[in-house]
Coordinates of C-alpha atoms in Angstrom, one line a residue:
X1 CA 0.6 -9.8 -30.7
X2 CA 1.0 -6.7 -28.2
X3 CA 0.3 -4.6 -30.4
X4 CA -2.4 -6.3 -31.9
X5 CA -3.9 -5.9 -28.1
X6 CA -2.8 -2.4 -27.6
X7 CA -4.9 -1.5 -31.0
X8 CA -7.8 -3.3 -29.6
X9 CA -7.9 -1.9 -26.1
X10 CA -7.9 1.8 -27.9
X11 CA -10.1 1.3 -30.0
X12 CA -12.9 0.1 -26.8
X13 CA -11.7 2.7 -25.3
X14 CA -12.1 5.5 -28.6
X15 CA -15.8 3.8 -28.7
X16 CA -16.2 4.2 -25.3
X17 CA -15.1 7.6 -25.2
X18 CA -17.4 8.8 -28.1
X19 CA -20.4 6.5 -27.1
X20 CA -20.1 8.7 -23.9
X21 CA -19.2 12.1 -25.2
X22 CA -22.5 11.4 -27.8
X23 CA -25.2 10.8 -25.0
X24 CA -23.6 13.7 -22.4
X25 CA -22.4 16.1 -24.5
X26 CA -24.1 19.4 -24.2
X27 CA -23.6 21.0 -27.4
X28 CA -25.3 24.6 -26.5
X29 CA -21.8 25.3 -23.9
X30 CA -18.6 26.0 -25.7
X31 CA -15.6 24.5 -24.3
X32 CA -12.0 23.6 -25.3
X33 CA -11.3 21.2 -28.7
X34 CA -11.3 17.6 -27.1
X35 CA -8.7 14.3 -28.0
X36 CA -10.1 11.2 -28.4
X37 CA -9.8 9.5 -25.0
X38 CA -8.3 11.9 -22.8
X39 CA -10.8 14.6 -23.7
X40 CA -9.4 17.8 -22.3
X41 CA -7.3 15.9 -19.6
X42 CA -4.0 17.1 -21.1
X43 CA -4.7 20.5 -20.2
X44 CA -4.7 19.5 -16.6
X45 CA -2.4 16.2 -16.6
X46 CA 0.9 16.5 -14.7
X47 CA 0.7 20.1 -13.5
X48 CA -0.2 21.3 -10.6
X49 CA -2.3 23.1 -8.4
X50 CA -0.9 27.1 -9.6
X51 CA -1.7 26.3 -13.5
X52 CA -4.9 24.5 -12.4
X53 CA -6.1 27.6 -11.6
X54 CA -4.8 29.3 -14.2
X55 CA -5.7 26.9 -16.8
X56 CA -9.8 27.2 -15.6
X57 CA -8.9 31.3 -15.7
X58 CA -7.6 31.1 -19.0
X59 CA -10.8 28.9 -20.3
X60 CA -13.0 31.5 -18.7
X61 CA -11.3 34.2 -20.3
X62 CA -11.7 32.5 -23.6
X63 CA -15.2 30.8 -23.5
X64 CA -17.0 33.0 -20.6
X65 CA -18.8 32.5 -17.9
X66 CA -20.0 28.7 -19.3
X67 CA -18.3 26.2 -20.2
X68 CA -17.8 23.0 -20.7
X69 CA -14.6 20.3 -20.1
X70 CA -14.2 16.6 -20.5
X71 CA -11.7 14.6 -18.2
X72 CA -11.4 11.3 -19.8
X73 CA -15.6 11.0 -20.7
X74 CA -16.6 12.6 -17.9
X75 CA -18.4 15.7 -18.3
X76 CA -17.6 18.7 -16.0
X77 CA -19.5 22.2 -16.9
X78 CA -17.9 25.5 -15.4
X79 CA -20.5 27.9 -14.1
X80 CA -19.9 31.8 -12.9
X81 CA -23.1 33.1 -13.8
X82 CA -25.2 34.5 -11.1
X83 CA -28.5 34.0 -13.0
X84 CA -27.0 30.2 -13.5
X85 CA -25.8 29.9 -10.1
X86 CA -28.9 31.4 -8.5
X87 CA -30.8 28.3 -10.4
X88 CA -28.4 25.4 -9.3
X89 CA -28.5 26.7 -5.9
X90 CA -31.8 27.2 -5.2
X91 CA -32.8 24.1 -7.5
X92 CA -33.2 20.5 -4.9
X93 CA -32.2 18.4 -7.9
X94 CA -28.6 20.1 -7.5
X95 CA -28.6 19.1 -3.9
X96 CA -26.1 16.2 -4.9
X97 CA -22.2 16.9 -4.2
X98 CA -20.2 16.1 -7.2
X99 CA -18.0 13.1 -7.8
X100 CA -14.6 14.1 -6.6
X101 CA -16.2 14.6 -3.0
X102 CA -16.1 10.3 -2.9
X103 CA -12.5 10.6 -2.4
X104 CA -12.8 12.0 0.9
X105 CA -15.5 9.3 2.1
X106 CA -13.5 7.0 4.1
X107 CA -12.3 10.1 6.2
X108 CA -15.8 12.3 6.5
X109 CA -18.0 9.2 6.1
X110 CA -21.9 11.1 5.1
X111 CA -22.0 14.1 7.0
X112 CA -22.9 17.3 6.5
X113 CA -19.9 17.9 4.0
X114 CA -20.8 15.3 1.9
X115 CA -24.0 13.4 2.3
X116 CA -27.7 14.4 0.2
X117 CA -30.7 13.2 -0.2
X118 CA -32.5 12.5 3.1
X119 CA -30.1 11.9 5.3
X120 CA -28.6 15.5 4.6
X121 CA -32.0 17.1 4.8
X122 CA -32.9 15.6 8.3
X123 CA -28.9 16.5 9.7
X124 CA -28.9 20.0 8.4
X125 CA -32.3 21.0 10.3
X126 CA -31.2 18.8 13.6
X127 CA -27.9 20.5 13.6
X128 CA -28.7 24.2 12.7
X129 CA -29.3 25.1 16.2
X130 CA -26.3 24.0 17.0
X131 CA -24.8 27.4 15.2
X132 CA -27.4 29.2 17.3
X133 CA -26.0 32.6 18.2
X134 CA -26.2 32.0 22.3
X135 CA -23.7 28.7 21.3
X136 CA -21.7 30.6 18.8
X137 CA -21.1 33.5 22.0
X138 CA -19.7 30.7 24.1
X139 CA -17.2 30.0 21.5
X140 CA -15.5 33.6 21.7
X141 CA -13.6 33.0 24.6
X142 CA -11.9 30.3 23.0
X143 CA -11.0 32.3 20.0
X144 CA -9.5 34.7 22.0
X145 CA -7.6 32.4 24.0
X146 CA -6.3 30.9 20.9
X147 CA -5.1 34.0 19.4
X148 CA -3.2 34.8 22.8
X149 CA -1.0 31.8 22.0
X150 CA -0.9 33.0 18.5
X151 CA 0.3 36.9 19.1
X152 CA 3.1 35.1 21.5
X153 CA 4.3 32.9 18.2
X154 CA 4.3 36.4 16.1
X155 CA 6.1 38.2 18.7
X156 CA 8.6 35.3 19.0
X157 CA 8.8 35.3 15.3
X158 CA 9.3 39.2 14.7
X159 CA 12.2 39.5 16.5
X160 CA 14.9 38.5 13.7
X161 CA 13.1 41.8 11.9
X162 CA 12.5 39.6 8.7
X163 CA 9.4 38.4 7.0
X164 CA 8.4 35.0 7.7
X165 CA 5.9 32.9 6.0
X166 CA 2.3 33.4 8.4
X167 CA 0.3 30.2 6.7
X168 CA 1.7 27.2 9.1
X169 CA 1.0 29.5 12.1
X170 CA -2.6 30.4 11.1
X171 CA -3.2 26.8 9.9
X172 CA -2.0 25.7 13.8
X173 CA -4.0 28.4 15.6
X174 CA -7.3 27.4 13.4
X175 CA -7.0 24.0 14.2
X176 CA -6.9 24.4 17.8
X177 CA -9.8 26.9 18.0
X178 CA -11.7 24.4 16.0
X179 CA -11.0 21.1 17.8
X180 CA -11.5 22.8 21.2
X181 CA -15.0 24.4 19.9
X182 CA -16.3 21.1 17.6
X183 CA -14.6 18.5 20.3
X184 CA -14.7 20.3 23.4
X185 CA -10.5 19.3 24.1
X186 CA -7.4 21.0 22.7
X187 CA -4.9 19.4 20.2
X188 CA -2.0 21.9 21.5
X189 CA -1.6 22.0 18.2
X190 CA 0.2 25.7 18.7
X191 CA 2.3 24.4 21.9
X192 CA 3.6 21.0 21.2
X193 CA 4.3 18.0 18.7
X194 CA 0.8 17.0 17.8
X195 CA 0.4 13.8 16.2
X196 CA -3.3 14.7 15.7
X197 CA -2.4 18.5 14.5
X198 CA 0.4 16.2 11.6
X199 CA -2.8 13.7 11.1
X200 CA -5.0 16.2 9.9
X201 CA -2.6 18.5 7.6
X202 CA -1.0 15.1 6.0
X203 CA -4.8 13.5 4.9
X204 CA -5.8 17.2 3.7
X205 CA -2.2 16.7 1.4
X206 CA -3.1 13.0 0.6
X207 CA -7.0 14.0 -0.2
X208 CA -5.8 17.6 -2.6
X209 CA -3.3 15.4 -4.4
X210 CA -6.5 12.6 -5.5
X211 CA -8.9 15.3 -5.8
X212 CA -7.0 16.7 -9.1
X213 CA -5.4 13.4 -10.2
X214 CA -8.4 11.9 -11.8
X215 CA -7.0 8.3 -11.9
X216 CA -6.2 8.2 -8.5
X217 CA -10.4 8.8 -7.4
X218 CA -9.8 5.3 -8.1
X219 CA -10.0 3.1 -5.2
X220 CA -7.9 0.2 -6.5
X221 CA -5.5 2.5 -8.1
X222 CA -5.3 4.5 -5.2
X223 CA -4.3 1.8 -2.8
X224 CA -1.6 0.5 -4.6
X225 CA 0.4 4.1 -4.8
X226 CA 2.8 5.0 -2.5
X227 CA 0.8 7.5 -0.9
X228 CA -1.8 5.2 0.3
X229 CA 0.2 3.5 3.6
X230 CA 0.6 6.5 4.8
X231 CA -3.1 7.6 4.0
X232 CA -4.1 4.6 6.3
X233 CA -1.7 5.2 9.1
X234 CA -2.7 9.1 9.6
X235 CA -6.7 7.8 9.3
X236 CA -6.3 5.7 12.3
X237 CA -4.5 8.6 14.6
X238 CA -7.3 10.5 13.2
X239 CA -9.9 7.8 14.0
X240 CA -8.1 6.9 17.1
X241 CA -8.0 10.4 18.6
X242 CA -12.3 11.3 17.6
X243 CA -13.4 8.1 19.1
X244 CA -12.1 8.6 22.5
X245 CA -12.9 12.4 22.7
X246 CA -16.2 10.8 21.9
X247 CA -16.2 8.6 24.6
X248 CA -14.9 10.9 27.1
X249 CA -17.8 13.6 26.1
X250 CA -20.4 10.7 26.7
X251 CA -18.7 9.7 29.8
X252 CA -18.7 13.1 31.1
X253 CA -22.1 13.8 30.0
X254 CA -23.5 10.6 31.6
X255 CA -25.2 9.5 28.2
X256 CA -26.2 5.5 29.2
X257 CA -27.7 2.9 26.9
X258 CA -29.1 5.9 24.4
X259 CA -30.9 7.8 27.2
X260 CA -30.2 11.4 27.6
X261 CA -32.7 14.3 27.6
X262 CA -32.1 16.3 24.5
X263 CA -31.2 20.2 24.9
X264 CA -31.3 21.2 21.2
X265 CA -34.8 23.2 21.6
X266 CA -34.5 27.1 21.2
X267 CA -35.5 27.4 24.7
X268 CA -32.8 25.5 25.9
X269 CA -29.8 26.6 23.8
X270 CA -27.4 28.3 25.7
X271 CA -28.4 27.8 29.2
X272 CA -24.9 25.9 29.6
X273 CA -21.7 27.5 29.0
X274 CA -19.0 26.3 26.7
X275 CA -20.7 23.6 24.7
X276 CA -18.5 22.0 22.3
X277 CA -20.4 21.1 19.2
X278 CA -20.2 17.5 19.8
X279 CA -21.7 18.1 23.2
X280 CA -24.8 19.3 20.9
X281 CA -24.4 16.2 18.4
X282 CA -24.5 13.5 21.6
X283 CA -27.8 15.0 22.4
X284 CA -29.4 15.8 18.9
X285 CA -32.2 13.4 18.3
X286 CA -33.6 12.4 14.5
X287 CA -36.5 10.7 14.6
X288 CA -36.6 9.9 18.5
X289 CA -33.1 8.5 18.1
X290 CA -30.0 9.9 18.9
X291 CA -27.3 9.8 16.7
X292 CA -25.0 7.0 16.2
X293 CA -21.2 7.3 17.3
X294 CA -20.5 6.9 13.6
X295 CA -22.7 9.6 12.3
X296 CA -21.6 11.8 15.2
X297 CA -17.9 11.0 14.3
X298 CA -18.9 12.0 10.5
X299 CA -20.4 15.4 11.7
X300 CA -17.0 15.9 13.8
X301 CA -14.6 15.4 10.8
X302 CA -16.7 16.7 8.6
X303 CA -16.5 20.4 10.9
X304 CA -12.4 19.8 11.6
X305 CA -11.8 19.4 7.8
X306 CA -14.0 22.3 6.7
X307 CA -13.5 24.9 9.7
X308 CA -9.5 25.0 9.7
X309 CA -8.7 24.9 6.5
X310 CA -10.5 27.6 5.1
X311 CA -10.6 29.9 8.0
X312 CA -6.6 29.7 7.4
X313 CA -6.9 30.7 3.8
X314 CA -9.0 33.4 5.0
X315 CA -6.9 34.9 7.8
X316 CA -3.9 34.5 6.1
X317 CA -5.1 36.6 2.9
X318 CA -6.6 39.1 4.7
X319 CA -3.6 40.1 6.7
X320 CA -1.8 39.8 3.4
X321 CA -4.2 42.4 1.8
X322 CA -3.9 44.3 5.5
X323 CA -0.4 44.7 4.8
X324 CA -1.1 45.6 1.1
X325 CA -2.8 48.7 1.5
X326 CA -1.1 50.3 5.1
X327 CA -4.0 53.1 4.9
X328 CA -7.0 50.9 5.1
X329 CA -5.0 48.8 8.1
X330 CA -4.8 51.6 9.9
X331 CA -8.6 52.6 9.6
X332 CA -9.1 48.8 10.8
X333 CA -7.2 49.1 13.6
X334 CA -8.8 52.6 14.4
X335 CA -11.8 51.2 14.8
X336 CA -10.9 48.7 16.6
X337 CA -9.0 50.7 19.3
X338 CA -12.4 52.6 19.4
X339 CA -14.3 50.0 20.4
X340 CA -12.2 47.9 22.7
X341 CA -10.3 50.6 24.1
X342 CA -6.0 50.7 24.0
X343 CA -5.6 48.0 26.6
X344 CA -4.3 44.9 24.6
X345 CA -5.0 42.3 27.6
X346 CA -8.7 43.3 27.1
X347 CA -10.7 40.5 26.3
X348 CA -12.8 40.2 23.2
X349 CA -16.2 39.5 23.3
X350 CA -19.5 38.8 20.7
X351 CA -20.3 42.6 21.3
X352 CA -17.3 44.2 20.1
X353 CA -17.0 41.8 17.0
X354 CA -20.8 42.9 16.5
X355 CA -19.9 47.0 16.0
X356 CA -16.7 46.6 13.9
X357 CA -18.4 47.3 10.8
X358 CA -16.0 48.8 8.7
X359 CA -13.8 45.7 9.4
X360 CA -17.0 43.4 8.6
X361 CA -16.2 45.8 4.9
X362 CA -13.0 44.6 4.6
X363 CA -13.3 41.1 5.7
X364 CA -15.6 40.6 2.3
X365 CA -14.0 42.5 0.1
X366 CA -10.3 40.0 1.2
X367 CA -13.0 37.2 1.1
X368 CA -14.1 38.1 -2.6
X369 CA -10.6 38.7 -3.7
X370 CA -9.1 35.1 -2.3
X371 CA -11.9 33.5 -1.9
X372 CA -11.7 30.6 0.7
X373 CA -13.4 27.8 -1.2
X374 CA -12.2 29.0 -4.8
X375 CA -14.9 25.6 -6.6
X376 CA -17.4 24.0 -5.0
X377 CA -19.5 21.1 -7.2
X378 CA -22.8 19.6 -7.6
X379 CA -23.6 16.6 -9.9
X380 CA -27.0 16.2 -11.6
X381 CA -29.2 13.2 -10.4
X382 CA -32.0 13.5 -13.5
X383 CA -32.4 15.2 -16.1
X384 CA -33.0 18.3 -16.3
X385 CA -33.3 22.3 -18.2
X386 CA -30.7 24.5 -16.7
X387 CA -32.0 27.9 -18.0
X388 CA -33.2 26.1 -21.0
X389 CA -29.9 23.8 -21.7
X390 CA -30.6 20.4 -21.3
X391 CA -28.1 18.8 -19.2
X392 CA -28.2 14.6 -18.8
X393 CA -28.2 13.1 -15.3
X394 CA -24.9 12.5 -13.8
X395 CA -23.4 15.7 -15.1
X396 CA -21.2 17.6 -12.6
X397 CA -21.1 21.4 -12.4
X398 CA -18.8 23.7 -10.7
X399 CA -19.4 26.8 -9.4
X400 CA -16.2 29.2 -10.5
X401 CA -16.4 31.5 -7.1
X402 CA -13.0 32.5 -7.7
X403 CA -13.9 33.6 -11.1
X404 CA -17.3 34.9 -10.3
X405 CA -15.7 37.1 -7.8
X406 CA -13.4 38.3 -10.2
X407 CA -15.9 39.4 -12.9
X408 CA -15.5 43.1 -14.1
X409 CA -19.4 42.8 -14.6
X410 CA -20.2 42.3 -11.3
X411 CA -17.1 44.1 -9.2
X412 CA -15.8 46.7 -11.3
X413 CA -11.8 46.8 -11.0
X414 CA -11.8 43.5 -9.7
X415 CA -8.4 43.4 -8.5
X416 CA -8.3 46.8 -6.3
X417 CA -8.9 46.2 -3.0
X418 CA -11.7 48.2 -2.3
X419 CA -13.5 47.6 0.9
X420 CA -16.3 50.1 0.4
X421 CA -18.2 47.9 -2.5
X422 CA -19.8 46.2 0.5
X423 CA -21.2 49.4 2.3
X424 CA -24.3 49.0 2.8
X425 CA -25.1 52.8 3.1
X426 CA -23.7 53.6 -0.3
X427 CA -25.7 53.2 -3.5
X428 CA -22.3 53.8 -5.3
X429 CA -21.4 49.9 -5.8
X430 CA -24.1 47.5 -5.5
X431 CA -23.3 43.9 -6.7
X432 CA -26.3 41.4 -8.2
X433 CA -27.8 38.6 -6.5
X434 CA -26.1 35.7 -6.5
X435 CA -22.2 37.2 -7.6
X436 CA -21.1 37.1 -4.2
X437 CA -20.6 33.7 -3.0
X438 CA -17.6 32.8 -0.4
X439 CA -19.9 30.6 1.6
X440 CA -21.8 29.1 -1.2
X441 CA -25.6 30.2 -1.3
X442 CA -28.8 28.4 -1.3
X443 CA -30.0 25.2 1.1
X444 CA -26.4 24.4 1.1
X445 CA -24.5 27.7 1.9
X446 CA -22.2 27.1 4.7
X447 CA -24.0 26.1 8.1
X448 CA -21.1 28.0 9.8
X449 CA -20.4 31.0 8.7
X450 CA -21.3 33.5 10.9
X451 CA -18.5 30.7 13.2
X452 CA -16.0 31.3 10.9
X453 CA -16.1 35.3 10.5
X454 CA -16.0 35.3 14.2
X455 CA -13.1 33.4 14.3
X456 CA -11.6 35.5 11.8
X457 CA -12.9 38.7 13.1
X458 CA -11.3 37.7 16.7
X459 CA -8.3 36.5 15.2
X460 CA -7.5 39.2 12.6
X461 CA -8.1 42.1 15.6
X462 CA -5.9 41.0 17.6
X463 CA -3.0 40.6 16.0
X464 CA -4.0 44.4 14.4
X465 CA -4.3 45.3 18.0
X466 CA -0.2 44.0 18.7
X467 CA 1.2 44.3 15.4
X468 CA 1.1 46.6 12.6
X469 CA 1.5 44.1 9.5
X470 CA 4.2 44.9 6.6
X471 CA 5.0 43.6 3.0
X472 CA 8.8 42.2 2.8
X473 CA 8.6 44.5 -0.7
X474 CA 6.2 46.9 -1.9
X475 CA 5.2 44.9 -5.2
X476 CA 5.1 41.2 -3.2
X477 CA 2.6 39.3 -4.1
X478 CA 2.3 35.7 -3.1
X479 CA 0.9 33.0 -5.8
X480 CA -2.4 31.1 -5.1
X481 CA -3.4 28.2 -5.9
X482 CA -6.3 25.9 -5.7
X483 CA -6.5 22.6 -4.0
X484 CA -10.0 22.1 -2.4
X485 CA -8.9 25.3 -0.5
X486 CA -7.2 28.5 -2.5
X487 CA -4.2 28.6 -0.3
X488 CA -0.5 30.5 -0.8
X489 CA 1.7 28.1 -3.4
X490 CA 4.9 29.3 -1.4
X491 CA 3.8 30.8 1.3
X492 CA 2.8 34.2 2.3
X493 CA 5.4 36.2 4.0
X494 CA 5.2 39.7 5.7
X495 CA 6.7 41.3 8.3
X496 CA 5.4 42.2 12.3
X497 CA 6.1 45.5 13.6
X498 CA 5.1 45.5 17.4
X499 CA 2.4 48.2 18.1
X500 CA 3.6 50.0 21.4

């Protein structure tokens, strides 16, 4: 009788699976042979993050810079074509995020992140000026600050005279620059216990884990795993900890009954010092309304997930590739000595991070190599010709920066580290439009990136102006892999000689 059952339920599901795979299939991509059911979900099923990577490498090797996979019967096509990307990001029908962004809902709600449509139109253009560069000058102070505390948990680290793994200290110092600069209050996530500071890196775990185990973007499934308790328990710190800074920055602002004259015109920006980016949400108005305290919570979570994590991948590859090649360190740190002088106490500010332009070089050339955000996704909303392929509504994409960045077409030698491809003075390498992606491109390119290459400008110089940075061996090389962030699989370990 079971097995009776069994047969039946496989063969709904072998139907369903082929109905599917009949009415989405694109059959101009090439792509993988496919099972019945599972599609190409055995190639990713039950390993993790490092041969994720590897696996999407190896099918981009084999099928180029197109292709297509199936993960049960749902249709994922791999993009790293710059003539292919420059169409889905300057297209409005691509607007859409793909489906794996729904796991992160209950945290980020429909902010910037993850919202389209109309609601993401009308947030993007109220909160642009927030990034306004008078705002973004405020914030340098902070990053400074924050890097003080960091040097002091080098120096304290250096001592033994062996290499120690830099992620968890990077990851600490980006997430209390970025809660004091999007909330306006510290986390002391560098100086003590912080439940908030756990909260944060232990969702990011939970979210990664459902992101690439396709059965768990199931809510049902999802809550009855083990993992799910504790999912709910770090929410509500999280929760718990937004809605009272909240509070506290209406409180302090003296925000009554929805009243409050708005200060988000040009003219105005600026005139106040250290504005924390909430301080600009509880006073944007959309349509003559301000913001609700959910959508202004959304906006907050939605800049704490996306501004630590990746500003620690980058940071913590660029000292990496720092330490990698001692000659080009030391022209860094030449540079900077130049323009901030010898005194290490002296504080950093929006003009020197303006001049270091050779550093600016070899900030995107470690951003091309490890790129920060190695996928990002859209999903298709109608039907529609991408460079004359028909593609069928509800079809996600991903964008392959990782591999784009990687391409011998595009960045010849691809794994030297060769800061001068982005010198803009030389006509000797010159990449195409469109092959150079780390903060995505089009209407929904990064809203702060010129925030997060200060931060890592500010960061990265200063511990080049205490520490000259060392490989434990000369052929190390730590192992990436790719959650929603590329980060180190085991860690990346170096060592800290201190300048005198």
């Amino acid at each position: 009788m079971w097995l009776i059952i069994l047969l039946l339920f496989a063969l709904i599901l072998s139907i369903y699976f082929f109905g599917q795979k009949k009415i989405n299939d694109p059959v101009h991509i090439v792509g993988p042979p496919q099972l019945p059911i599972l599609g190409n979900g055995l190639l990713f099923m039950n390993v993790g993050a490092v041969e994720i990577l590897r696996q999407l490498q190896k099918l981009w090797h084999e099928y180029g810079s197109i292709y297509k996979i199936f993960l049960g019967s749902k249709l994922w096509i791999i993009v790293s074509d710059p003539k292919l990307i420059e169409e889905i990001a300057t297209n409005p029908k691509f607007l859409t995020k793909s489906d794996d962004y729904d796991v992160m809902e209950e945290w980020l709600g429909r902010g910037l992140l993850t919202s389209s449509g109309q609601k993401w139109f009308t947030h993007r253009k109220a909160l642009t000026p927030a990034f306004h560069f008078k705002i973004l000058e405020t914030f340098v102070p902070i990053f400074d600050a924050q890097s003080d505390i960091l040097i002091r948990k080098l120096e304290a680290q250096s001592k033994s005279g062996k290499a120690f793994d830099i992620f968890p200290l990077i990851k600490l110092y980006a997430l209390d620059v970025i809660c004091e600069t999007a909330m306006g209050t510290s986390c002391y996530a560098q100086l003590e216990d912080s439940a908030y500071a756990k909260a944060i890196e232990k969702i990011s775990e939970i979210l990664n884990w459902r992101v690439f185990h396709a059965l768990a973007w199931n809510d049902l499934y999802f809550r009855m795993t083990r993992k799910y308790p504790e999912y709910k328990k770090q929410l509500q710190i999280i929760y718990n900890f937004t809605n009272s800074v909240i509070k506290s920055r209406k409180n302090n602002l003296g925000i009554n009954n929805n009243e409050i004259s708005t200060i988000t015109k040009d003219e105005d920006i600026g005139m106040k010092k250290k504005m924390a980016l909430l301080d600009i949400l509880l006073q944007t108005e959309i349509d003559g309304k301000l913001l609700t305290n959910e959508e202004i919570r959304e906006e907050v979570e939605s800049f704490m997930f996306a501004g630590h994590d990746t500003t620690t991948s980058a940071i913590t590859f660029l000292l990496y590739n720092l330490a990698k090649c001692p000659e080009i360190q030391e022209k860094v740190y030449m540079e900077i000595s130049n323009i901030i002088g010898d005194d290490k106490t002296t504080k950093i500010t929006l003009r020197h991070l303006n001049e270091m332009k050779y550093f600016d070089m070899v900030i995107k050339e470690s951003l091309r190599m490890h790129s920060p955000v190695p996928f990002i996704a859209r999903r298709i909303e109608d039907d529609l010709l991408l460079c004359d392929i028909p593609l069928q509504s509800g079809t996600n994409i991903a964008l392959g920066i990782y591999l784009l960045h990687h391409d011998p077409k595009y960045f010849p030698e691809p794994e030297k580290f060769l800061p001068e491809r982005f010198d803009i003075n030389s006509e000797s390498e010159k990449y195409a439009n469109f092959s150079y992606i780390p903060f995505s491109a089009g209407s929904r390119n990064c809203i702060g990136q010129k925030f997060a290459l200060n931060e890592i400008k500010s960061g990265a110089s200063k511990v080049l102006r205490n520490f000259i940075v060392k490989l434990p061996q000369p052929d190390y090389e730590p192992i990436v892999k790719t959650e929603i962030v590329l980060k180190p699989a085991n860690g990346v370990y170096l060592n800290f000689e201190k300048r005198v």
